[in-house]
PDB file of C-alpha atoms in Angstrom:
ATOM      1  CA  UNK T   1       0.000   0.000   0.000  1.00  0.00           C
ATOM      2  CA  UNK T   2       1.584   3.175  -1.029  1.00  0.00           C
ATOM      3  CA  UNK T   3       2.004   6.578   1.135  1.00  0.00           C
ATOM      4  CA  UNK T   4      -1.339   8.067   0.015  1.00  0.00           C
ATOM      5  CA  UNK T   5      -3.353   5.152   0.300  1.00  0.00           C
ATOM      6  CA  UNK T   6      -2.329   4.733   4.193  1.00  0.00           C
ATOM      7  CA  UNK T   7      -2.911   8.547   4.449  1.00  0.00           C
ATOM      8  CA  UNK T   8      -6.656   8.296   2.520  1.00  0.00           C
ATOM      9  CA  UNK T   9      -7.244   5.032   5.174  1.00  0.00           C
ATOM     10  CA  UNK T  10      -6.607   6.890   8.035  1.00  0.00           C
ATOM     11  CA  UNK T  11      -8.691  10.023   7.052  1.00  0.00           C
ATOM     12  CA  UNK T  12     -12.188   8.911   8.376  1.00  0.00           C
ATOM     13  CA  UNK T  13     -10.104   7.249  11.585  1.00  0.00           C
ATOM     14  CA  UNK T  14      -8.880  10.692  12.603  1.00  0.00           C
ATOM     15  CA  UNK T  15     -12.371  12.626  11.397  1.00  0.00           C
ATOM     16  CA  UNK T  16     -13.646  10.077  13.996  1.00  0.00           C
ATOM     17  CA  UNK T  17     -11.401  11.366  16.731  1.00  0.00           C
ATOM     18  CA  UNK T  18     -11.869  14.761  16.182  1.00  0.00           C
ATOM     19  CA  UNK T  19     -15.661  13.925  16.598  1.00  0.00           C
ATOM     20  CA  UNK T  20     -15.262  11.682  19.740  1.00  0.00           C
ATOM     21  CA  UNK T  21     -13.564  14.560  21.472  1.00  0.00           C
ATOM     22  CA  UNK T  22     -16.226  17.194  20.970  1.00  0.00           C
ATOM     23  CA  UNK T  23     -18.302  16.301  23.643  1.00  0.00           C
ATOM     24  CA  UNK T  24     -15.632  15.785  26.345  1.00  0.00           C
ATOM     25  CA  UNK T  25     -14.264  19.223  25.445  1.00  0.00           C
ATOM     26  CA  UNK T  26     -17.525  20.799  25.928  1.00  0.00           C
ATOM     27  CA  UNK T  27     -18.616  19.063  29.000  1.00  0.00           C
ATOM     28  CA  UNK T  28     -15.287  19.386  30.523  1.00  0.00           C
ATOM     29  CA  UNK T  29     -15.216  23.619  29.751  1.00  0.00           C
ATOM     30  CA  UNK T  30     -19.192  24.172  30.971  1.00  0.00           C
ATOM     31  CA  UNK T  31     -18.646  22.517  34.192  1.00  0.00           C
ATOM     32  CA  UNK T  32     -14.948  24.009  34.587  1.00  0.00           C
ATOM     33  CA  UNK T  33     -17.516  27.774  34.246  1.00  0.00           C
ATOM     34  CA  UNK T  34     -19.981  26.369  36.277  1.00  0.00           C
ATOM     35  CA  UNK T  35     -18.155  25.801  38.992  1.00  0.00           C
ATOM     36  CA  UNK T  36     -16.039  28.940  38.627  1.00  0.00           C
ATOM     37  CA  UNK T  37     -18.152  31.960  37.107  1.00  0.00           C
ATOM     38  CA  UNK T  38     -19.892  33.964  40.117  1.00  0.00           C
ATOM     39  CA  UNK T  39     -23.668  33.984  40.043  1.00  0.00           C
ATOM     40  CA  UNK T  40     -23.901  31.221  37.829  1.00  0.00           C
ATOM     41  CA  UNK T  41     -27.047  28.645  39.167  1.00  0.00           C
ATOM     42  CA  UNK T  42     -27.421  25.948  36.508  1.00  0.00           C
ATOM     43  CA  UNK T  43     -31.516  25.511  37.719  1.00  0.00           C
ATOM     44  CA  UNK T  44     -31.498  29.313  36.568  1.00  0.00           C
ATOM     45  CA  UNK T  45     -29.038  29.939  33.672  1.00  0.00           C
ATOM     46  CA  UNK T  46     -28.435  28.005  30.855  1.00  0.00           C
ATOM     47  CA  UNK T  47     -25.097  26.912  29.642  1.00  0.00           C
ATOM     48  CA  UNK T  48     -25.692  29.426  26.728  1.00  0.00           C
ATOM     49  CA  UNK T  49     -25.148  31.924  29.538  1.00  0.00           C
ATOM     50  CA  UNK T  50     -21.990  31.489  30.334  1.00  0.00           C
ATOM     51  CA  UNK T  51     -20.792  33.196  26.742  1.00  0.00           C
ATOM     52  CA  UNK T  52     -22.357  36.334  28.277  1.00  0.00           C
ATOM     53  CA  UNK T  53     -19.815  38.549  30.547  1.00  0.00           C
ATOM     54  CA  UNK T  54     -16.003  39.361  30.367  1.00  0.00           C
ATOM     55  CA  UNK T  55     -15.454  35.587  30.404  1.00  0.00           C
ATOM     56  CA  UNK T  56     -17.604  34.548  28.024  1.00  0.00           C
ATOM     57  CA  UNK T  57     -15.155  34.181  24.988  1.00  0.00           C
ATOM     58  CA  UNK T  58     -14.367  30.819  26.665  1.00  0.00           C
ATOM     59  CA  UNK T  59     -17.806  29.291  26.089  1.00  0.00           C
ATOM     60  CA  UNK T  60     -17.859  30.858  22.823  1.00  0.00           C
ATOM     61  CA  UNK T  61     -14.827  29.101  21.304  1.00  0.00           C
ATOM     62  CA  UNK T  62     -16.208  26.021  23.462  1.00  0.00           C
ATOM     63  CA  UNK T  63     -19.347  26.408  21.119  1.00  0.00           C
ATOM     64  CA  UNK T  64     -17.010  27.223  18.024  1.00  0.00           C
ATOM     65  CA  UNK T  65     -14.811  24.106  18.921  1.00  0.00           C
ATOM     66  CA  UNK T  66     -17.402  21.324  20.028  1.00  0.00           C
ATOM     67  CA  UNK T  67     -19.195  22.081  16.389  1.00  0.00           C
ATOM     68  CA  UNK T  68     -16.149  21.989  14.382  1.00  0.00           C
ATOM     69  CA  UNK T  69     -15.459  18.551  15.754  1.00  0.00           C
ATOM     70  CA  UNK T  70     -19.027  17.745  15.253  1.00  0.00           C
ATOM     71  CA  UNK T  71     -18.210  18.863  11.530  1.00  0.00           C
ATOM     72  CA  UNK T  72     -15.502  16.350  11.594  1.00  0.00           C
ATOM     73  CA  UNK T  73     -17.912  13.728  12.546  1.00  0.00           C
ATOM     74  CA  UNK T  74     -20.038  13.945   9.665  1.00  0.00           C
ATOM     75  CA  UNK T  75     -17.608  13.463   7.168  1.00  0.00           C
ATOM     76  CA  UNK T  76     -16.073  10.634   8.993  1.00  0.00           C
ATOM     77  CA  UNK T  77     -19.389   9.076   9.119  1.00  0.00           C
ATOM     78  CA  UNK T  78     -20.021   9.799   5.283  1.00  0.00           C
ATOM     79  CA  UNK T  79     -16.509   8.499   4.518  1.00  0.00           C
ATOM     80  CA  UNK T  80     -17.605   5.355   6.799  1.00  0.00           C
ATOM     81  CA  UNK T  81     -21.041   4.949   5.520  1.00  0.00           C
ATOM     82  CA  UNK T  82     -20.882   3.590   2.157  1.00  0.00           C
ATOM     83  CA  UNK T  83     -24.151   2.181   1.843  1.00  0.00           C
ATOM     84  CA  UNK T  84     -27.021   1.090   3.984  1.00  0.00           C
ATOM     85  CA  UNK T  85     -30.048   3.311   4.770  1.00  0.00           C
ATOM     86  CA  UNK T  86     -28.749   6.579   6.579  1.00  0.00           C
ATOM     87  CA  UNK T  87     -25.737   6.813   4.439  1.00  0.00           C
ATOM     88  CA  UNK T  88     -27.133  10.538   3.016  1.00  0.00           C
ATOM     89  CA  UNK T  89     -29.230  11.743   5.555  1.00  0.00           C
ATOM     90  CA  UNK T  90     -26.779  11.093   9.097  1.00  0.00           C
ATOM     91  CA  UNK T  91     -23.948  12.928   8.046  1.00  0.00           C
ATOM     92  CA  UNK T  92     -26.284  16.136   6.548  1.00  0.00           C
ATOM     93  CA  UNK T  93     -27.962  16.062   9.833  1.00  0.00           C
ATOM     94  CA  UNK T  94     -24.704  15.484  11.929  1.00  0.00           C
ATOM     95  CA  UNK T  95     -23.622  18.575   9.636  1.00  0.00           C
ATOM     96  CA  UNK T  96     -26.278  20.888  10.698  1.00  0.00           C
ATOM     97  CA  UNK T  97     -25.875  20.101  14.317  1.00  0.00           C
ATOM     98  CA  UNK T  98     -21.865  21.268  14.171  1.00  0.00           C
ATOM     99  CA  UNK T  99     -22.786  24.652  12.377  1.00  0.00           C
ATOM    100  CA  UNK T 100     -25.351  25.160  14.717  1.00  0.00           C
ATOM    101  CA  UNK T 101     -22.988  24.620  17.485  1.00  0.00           C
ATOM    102  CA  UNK T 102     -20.503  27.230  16.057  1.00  0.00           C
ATOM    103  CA  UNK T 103     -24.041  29.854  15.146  1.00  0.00           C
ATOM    104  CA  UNK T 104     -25.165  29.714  18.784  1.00  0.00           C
ATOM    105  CA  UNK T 105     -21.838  30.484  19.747  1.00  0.00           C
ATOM    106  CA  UNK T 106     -21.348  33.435  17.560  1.00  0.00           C
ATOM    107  CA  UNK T 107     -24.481  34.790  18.342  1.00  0.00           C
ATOM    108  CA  UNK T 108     -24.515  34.894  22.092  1.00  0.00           C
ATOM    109  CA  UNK T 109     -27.444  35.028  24.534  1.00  0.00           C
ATOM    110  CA  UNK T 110     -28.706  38.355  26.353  1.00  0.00           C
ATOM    111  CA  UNK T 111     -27.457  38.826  29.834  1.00  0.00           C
ATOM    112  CA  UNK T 112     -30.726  38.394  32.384  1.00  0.00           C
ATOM    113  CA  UNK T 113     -31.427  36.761  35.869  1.00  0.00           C
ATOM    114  CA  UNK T 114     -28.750  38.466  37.899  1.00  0.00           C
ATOM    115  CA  UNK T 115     -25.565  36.862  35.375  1.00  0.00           C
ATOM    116  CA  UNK T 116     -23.558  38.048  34.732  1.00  0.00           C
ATOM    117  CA  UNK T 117     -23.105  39.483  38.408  1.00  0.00           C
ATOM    118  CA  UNK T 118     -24.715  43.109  37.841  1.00  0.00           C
ATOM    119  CA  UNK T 119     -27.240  42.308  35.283  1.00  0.00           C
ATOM    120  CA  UNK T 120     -30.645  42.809  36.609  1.00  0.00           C
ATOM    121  CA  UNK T 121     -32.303  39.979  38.519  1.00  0.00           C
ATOM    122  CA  UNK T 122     -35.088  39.432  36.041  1.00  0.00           C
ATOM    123  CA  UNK T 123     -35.668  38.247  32.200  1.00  0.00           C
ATOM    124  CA  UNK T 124     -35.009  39.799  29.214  1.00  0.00           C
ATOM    125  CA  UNK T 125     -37.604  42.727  27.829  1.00  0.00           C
ATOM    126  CA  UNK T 126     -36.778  42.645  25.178  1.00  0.00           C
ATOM    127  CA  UNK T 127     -34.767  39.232  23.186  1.00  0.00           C
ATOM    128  CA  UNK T 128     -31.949  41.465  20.714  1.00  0.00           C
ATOM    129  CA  UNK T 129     -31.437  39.614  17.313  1.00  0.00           C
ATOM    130  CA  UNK T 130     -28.223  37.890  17.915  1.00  0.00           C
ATOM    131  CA  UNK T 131     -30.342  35.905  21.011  1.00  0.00           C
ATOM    132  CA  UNK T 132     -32.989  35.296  18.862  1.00  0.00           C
ATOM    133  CA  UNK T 133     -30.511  33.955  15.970  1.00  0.00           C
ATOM    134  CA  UNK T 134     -28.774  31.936  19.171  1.00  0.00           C
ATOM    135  CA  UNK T 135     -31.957  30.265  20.233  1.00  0.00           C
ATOM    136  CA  UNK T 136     -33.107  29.262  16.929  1.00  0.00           C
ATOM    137  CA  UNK T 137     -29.516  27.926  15.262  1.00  0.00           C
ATOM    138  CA  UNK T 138     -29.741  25.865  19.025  1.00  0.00           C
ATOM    139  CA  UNK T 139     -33.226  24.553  18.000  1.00  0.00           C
ATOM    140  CA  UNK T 140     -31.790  23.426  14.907  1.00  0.00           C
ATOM    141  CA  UNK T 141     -29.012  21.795  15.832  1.00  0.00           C
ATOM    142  CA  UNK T 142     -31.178  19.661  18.214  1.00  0.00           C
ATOM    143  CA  UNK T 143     -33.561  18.967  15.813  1.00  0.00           C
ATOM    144  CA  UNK T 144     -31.031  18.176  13.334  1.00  0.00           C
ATOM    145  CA  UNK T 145     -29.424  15.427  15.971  1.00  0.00           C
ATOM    146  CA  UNK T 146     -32.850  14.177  16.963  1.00  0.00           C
ATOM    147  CA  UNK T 147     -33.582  13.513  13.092  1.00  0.00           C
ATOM    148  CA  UNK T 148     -29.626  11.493  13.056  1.00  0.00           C
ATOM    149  CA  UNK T 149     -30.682   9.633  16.001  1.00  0.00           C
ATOM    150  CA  UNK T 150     -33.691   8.263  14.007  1.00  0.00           C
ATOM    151  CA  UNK T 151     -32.164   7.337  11.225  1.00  0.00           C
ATOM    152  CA  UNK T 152     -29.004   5.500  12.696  1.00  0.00           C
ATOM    153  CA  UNK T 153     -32.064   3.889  14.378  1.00  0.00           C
ATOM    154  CA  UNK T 154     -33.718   2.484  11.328  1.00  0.00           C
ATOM    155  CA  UNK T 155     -30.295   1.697   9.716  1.00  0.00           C
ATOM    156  CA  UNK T 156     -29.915  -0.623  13.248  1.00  0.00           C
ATOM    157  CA  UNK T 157     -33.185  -2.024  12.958  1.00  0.00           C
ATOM    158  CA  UNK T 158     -32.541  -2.719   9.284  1.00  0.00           C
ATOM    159  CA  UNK T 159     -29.721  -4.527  10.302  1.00  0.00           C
ATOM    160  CA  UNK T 160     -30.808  -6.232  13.086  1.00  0.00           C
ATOM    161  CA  UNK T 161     -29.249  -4.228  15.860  1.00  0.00           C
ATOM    162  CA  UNK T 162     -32.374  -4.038  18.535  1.00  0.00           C
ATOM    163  CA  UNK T 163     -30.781  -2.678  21.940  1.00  0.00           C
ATOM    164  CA  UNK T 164     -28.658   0.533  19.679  1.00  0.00           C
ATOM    165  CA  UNK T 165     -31.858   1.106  17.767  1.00  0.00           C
ATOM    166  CA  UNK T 166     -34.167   1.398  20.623  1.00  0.00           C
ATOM    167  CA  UNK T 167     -30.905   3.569  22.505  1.00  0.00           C
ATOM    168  CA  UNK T 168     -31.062   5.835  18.997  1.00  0.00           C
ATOM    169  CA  UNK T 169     -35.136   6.106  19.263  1.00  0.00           C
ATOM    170  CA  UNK T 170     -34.577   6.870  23.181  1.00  0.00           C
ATOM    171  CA  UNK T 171     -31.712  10.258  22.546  1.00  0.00           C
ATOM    172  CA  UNK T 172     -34.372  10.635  19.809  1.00  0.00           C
ATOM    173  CA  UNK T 173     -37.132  11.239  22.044  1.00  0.00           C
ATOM    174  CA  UNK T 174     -35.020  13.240  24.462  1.00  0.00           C
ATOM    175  CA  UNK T 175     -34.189  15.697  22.157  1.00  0.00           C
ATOM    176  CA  UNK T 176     -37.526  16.086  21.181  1.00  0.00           C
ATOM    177  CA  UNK T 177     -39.545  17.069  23.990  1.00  0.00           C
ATOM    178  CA  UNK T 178     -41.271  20.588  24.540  1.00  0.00           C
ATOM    179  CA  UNK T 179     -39.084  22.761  26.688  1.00  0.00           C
ATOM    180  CA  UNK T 180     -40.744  23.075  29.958  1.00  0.00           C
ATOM    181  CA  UNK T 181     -40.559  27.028  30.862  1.00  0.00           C
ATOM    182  CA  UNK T 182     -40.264  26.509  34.788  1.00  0.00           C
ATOM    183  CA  UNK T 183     -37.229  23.404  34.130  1.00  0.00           C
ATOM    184  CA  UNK T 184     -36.248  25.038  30.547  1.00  0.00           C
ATOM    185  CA  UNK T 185     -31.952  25.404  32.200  1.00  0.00           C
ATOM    186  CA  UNK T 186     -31.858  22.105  33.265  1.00  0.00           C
ATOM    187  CA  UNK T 187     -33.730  20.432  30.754  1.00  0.00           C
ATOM    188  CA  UNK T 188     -31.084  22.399  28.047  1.00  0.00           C
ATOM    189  CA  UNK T 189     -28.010  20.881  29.814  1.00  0.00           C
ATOM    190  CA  UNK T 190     -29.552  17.127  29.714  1.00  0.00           C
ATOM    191  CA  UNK T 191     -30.513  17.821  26.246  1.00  0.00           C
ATOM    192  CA  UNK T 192     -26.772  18.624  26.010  1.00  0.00           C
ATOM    193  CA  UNK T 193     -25.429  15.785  27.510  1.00  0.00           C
ATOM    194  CA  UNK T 194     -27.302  13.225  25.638  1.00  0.00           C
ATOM    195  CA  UNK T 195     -26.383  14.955  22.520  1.00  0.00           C
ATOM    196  CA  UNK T 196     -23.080  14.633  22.626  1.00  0.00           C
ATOM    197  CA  UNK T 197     -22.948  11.417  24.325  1.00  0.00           C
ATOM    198  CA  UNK T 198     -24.589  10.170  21.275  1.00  0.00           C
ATOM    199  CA  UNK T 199     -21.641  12.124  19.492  1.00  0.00           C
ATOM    200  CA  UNK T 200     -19.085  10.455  21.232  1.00  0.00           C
ATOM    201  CA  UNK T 201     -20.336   6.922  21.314  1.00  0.00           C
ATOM    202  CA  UNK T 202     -20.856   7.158  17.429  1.00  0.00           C
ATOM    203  CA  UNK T 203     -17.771   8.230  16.687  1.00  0.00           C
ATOM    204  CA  UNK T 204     -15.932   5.581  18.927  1.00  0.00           C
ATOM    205  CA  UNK T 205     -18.242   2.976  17.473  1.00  0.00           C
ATOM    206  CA  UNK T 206     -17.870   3.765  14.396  1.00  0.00           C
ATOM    207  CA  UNK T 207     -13.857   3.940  14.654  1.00  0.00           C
ATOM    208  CA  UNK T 208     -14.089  -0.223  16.084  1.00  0.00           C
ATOM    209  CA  UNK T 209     -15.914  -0.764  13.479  1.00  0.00           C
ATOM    210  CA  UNK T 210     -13.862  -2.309  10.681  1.00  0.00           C
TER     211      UNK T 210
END
């Protein structure tokens, strides 16, 4: 096997890696702010929040970072996919959900609920555009991941994978649900969480996978 051909082998190996890493990267920086920001309450603030503020640049490259390897992702999958149902539609949708990653971190929330510390202990009047263009591009990225999820699930159940189809149809349903306004932080950080533990295991799976 000549030079290239190793090097073209290895491609979707280390898109893969890149991919598996986003979610560590971004778990490990949000709780690293959680824990050190003052003022932030996770039951009050979303993540989001923590781009807000002198600080905030590090949860915005966290944003710009986690979807870039998310990017990565979906070309190693469509490298890795060569046929089967999903091949087209997972690594579009895998797509979406890394440049909505990197749009809700360009376009940051508004400062509200007392963080950062001096902001007024209240919500928003008034949403400004660039929180309107940060909810939605978050909307879509979930949505866009929910819609993977289902898909890897019917590939599964095509091929006769039951327990990772049902797991696919579960972080399907997760992502999914109606925000609930009183719960809407917390309920944002699981929906985090399971998103990019579905990332993660993917990408490792898909790297064992010969």
């Amino acid at each position: 096997m000549t030079t290239h051909a190793v090097a073209t082998a290895r491609t979707p190996d280390r898109l893969l890696a890149a991919g598996a890493l986003a979610g560590p990267v971004f778990a490990a920086s949000a709780v690293v702010q959680m824990l050190t920001r003052t003022g932030f309450d996770i039951t009050r603030h979303p993540i989001s929040q923590l781009a807000t503020g002198g600080p905030g640049w590090i949860q915005i490259m966290t944003f710009v970072l986690a979807g870039l390897g998310s990017l990565a992702l979906a070309a190693g999958i469509r490298r890795t996919f060569r046929d089967g149902p999903g091949r087209r539609v997972l690594p579009v949708c895998v797509g979406v959900f890394g440049v909505g990653l990197i749009a809700a971190g360009v376009f940051t929330m508004d400062p509200e609920n007392g963080f950062p510390v001096g902001t007024p202990d209240r919500p928003v009047a008034q949403m400004s555009w660039h929180s309107i263009a940060h909810s939605a591009s978050a909307a879509i990225a979930f949505l866009a991941l929910a819609v993977a999820a289902v898909a890897l699930a019917v590939r599964c159940v095509r091929r006769g994978a039951v327990l990772p189809a049902v797991l696919n149809g579960v972080v399907a349903f997760i992502l999914l649900l109606p925000m609930s306004p009183d719960r809407m932080s917390i309920q944002i950080a699981v929906n985090g969480l399971v998103a990019f533990t579905w990332t993660t295991v993917v990408a490792v799976s898909l790297r064992r996978t010969p």
